[in-house]
Each structure stands twice: as C-alpha cells, then as structure tokens.
CSV table of C-alpha atoms in Angstrom, one decimal:
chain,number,residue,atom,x,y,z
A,1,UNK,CA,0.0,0.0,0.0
A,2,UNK,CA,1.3,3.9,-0.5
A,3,UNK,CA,2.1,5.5,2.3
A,4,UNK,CA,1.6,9.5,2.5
A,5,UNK,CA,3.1,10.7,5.4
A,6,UNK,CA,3.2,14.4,6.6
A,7,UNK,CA,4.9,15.1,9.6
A,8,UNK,CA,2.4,16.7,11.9
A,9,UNK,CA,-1.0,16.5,12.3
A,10,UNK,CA,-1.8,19.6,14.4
A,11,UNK,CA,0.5,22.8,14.5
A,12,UNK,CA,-0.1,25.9,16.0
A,13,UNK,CA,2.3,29.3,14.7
A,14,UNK,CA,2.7,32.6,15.0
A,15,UNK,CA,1.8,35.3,12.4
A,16,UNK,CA,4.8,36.0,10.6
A,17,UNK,CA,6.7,32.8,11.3
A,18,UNK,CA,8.4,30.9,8.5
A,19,UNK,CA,6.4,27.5,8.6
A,20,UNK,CA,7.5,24.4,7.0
A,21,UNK,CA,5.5,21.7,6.3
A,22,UNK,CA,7.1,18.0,5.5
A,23,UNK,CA,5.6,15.2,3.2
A,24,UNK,CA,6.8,12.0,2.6
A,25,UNK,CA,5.7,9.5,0.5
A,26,UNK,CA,7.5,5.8,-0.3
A,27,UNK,CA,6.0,4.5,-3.4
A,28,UNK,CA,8.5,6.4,-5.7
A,29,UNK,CA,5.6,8.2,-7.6
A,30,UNK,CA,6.7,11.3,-9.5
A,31,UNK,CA,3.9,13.7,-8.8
A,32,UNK,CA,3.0,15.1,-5.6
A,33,UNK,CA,1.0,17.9,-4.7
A,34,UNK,CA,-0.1,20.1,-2.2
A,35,UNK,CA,-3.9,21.1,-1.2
A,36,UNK,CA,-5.3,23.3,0.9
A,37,UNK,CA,-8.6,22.1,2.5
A,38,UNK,CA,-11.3,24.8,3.7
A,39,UNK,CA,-14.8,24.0,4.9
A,40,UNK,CA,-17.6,25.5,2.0
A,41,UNK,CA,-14.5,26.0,-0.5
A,42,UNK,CA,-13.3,21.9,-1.0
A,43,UNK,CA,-10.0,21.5,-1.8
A,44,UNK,CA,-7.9,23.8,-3.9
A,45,UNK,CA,-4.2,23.1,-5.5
A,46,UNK,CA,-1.5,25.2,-3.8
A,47,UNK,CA,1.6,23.4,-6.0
A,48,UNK,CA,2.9,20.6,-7.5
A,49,UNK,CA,5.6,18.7,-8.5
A,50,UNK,CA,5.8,16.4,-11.5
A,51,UNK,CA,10.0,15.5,-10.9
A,52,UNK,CA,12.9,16.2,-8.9
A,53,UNK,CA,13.6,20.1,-8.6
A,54,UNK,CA,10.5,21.2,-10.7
A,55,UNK,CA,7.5,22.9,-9.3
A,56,UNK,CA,4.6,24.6,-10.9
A,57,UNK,CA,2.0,26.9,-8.9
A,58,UNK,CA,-1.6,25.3,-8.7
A,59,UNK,CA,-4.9,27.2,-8.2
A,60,UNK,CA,-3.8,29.3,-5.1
A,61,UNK,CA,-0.1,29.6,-4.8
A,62,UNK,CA,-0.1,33.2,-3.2
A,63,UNK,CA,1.9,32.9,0.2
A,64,UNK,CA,3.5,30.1,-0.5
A,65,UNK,CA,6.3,28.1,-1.6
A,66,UNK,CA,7.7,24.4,-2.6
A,67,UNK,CA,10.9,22.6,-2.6
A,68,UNK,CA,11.5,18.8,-3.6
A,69,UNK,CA,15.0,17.9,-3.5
A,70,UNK,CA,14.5,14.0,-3.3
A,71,UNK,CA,11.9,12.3,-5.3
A,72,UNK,CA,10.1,11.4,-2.0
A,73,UNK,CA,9.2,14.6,-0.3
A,74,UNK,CA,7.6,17.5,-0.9
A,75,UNK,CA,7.7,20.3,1.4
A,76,UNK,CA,5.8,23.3,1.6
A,77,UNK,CA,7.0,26.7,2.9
A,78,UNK,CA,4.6,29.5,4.7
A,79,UNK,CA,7.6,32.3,4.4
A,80,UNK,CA,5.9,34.7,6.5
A,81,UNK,CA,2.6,32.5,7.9
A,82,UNK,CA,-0.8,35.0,8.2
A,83,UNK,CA,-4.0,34.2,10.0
A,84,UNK,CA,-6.1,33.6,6.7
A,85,UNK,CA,-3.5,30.6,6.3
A,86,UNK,CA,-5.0,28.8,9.3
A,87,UNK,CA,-6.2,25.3,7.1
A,88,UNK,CA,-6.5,21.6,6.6
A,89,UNK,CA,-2.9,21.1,4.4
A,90,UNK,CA,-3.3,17.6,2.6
A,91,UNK,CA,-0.5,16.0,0.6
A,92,UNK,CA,-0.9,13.7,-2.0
A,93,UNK,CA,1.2,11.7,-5.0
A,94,UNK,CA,0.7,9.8,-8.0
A,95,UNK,CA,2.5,7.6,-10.1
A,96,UNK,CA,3.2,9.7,-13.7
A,97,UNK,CA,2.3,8.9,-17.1
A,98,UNK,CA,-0.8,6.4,-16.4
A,99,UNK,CA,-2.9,9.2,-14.6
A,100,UNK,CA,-3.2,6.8,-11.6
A,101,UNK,CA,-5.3,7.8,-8.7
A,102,UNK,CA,-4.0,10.3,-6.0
A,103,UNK,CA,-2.9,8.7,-3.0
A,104,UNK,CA,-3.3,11.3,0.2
A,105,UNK,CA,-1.8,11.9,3.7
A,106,UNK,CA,-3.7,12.3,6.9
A,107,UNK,CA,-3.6,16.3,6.9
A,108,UNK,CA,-2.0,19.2,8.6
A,109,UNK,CA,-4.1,21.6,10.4
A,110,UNK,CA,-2.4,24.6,11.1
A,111,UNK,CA,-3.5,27.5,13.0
A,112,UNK,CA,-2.1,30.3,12.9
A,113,UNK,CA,-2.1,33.6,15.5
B,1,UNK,CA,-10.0,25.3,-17.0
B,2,UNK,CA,-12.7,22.9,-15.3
B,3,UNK,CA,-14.5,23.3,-12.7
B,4,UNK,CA,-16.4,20.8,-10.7
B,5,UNK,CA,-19.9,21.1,-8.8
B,6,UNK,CA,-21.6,19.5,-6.2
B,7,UNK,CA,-24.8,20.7,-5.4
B,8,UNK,CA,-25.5,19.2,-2.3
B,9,UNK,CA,-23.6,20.5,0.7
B,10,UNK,CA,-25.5,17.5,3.3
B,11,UNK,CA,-27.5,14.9,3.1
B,12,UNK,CA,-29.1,12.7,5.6
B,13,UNK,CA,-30.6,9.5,5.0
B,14,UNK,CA,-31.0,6.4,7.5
B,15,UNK,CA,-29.1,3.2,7.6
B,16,UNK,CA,-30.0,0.5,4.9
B,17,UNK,CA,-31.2,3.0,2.3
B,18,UNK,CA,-29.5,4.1,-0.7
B,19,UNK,CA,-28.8,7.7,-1.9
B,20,UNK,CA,-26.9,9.3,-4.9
B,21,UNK,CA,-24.9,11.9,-4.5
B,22,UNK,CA,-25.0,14.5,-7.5
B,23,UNK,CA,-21.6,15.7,-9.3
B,24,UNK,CA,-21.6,18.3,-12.7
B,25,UNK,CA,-18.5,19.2,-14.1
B,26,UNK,CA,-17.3,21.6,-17.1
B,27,UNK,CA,-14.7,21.3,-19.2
B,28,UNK,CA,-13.2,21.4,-22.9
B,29,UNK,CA,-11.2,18.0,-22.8
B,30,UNK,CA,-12.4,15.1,-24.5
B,31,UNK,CA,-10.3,12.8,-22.9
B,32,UNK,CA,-10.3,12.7,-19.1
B,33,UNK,CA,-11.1,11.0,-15.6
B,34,UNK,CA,-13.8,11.4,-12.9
B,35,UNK,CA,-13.4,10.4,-8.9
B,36,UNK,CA,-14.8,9.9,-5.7
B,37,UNK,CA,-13.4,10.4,-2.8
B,38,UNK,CA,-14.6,10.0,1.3
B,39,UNK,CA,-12.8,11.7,3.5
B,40,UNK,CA,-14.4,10.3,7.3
B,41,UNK,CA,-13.8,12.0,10.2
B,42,UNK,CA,-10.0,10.6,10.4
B,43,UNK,CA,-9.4,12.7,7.7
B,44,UNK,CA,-7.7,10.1,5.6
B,45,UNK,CA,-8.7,10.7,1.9
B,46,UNK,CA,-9.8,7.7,0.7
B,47,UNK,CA,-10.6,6.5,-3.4
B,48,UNK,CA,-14.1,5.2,-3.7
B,49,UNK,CA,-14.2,4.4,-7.4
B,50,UNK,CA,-13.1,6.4,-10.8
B,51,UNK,CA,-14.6,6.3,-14.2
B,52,UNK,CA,-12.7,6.6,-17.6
B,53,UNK,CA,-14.5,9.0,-20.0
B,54,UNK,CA,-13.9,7.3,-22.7
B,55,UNK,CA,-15.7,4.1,-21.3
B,56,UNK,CA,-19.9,4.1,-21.6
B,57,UNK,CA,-20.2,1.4,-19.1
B,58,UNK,CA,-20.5,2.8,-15.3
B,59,UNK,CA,-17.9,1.8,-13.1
B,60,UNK,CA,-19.1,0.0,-9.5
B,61,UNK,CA,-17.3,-1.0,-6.3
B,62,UNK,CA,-19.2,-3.6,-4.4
B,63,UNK,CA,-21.8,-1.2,-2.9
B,64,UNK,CA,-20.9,2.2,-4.5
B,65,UNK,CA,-21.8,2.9,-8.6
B,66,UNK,CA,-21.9,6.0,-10.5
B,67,UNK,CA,-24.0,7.1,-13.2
B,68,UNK,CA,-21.3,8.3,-15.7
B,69,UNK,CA,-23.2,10.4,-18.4
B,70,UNK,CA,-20.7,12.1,-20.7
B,71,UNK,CA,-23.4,14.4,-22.6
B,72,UNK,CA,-24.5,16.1,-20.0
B,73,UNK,CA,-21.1,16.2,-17.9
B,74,UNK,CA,-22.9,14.3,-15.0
B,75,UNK,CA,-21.2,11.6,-12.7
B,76,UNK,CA,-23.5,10.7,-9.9
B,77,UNK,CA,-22.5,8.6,-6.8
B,78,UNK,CA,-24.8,5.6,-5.7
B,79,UNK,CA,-24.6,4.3,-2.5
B,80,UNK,CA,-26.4,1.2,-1.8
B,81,UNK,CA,-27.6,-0.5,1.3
B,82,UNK,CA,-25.6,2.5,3.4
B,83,UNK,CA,-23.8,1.9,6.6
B,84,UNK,CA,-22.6,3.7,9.4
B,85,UNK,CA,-19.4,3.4,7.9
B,86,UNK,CA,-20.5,5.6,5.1
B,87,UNK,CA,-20.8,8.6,7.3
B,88,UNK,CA,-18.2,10.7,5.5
B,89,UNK,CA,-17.3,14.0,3.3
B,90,UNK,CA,-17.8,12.7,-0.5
B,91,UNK,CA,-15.4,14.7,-2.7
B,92,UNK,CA,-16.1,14.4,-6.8
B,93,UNK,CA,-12.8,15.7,-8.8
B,94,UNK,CA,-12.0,15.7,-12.1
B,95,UNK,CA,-8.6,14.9,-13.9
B,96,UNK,CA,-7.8,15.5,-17.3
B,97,UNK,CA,-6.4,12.6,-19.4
B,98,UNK,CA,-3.4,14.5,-21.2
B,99,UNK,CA,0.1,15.6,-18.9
B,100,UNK,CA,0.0,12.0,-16.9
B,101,UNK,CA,-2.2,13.6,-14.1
B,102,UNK,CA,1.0,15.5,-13.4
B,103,UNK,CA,-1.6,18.5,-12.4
B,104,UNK,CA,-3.9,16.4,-10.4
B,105,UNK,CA,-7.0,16.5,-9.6
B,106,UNK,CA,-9.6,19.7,-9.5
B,107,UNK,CA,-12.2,18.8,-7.0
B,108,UNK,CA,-15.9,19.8,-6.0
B,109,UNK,CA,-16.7,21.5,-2.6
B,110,UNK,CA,-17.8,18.1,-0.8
B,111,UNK,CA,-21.1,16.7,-0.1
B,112,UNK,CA,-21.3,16.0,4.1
B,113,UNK,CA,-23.1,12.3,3.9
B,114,UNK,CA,-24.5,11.1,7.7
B,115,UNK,CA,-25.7,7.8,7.8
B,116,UNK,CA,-28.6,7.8,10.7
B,117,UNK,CA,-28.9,4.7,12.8
C-alpha cells in the first residue's frame, strides 16, 4: 500500500513565522502535490511537483512556496505565515504517465495567531 | 480550465437505504477521468471508485456505482444499502487525461453524507 506521510497532524504558529510543512511518501511516484482544504471551498491546489527540482503553482499559490529535492518529499514553505493561512494542508502523490489515482496523507491543520 | 460542482452540501438519509450523490463538471477536454473520494472523520482521503471518459459502461465497487453520463457532464454517486461506515465527506474531482495527471485532480466542494442509525 502507498504511504503519505506528513509530519504533523496539528500545528499551531505565530503570524509572521516561517512555517514548513514536511511530506513524505515511499511509493517512488513522480507527482506530488499540495492542497489546501477549507470547509464551503473543498479542496484547492496550492503546488505541485511532476520531478525532482521542478515545481509549478496550482490554483492558489499566493503565500506560499515548494521545494523537492529527493523524489520522496515534498515540502511546503509558509515564508511569513498569516491568520487567513489557518487550514486543513493535505499532501498527496501519484505515479506519472498512467494518470493513476492520487494517493493522500492524513492532513495538517495549522493554526495560525 | 474545469470546474467541478456539487450541489448538495449535506444529506441525511437512515441506515440501509440508498442515496446518490450529485456531481456536474465543465470542461473542454475530451479525454479525461472522474473520482470519488470520502474523506471520514479521520481525515484520511480515501478513493471510492473512478470512471474513464472514454468508457460508456459505469464503473461499480461492491456497494458504490456511479451514473457516468458524458453528454451532460454528469457523474453521480450511488450508495447502496448504506452503513454507518458511510458517514463521510464525498469529494467528486475531475482529472484530465493529457500531462500524466501530473496537475492532479480539480475537486468539487464536498457533499457531508450522515448515515442515521
């Protein structure tokens, strides 16, 4: 089975805190992505990553940023974290080429004050 | 770009019945997949069952079907004989069939199913 791990499930920062946010996943998929889940709104791509070192912005990219320097993680970087950030963070991958399902972590919800 | 609507934001139904779960979607493509997804309260996002659009015949998974109909960009969710189990956000999402679903999935705004006893 794949296994989607992010690293926390609850975290609480302060507004204007660099915030990183760590997923993992060990099926050696190629794409992983990044949601954002908000009650009323569903969920809404943040950024993606289709390869090592290559990153394109999703639906809502605004805030944030995306590194992937191993094939397995995908992190996500709140540079300066505001209160309209506070959210349900779901990471997900997928193998490439075959447009397999997306398989998803548990969540991160952040809070921010 | 495509967008995906769910029209239902909660339904209610009691245990044993069925209920279907409405899903539109827009788009250009011609060539493209559709999903479910429950999320239960453990947050874990789980598949329930995804449709090729270039197949006519409707996909099913034991209890869950859809009713794939490509004219009218319409991919219901049928849940038979429900269960407490089935207590859940349902999430449709669309993918299109081109780029190796390297820019995943867009999805509805959920439907919030509860299952009474």
């Amino acid at each position: 089975d794949v296994k989607v791990t992010q690293s926390s499930r609850y975290l609480v920062k302060r507004t204007g805190e660099k915030v990183f946010l760590e997923c993992v996943q060990d099926m050696d998929h190629e794409n992983m992505f990044w949601y954002r889940q908000d009650p009323g709104l569903g969920l809404r791509l943040i950024y993606f990553s289709y390869d090592v070192k290559m990153k394109e912005k999703g639906d809502i990219p605004e805030g944030y940023s995306v590194s992937r320097e191993k094939k397995e993680r995908f992190s996500l970087i709140l540079e300066s974290a505001s209160t309209n950030q506070t959210s349900m963070y779901l990471c997900a991958s997928s193998r490439g080429l075959d447009r397999s399902p997306l398989h998803f972590g548990n969540g991160t919800r952040l809070t921010v004050t | 770009a495509q967008t995906v609507t769910q029209s239902q934001p909660e339904m209610s139904v009691q245990e044993a019945e069925t209920v279907t779960l409405s899903c539109t979607y827009d788009t250009s493509e011609n060539n493209y997949y559709l999903f479910w997804y429950k999320q239960p309260p453990s947050r874990q996002m789980i598949l329930v069952i995804r449709q090729e659009a270039y197949k006519q015949q409707n996909a099913t998974e034991n209890r869950f079907s859809v009713n794939f109909q490509k004219a009218a960009k319409s991919f219901s969710l049928k849940i038979s004989d429900s269960q407490l189990g089935d207590t859940a956000m349902y999430f449709c999402a669309f993918m299109k069939g081109t780029g190796g679903g390297a820019d995943g999935l867009t999805f509805g705004k959920g439907t919030h199913l509860i299952i009474q006893p």
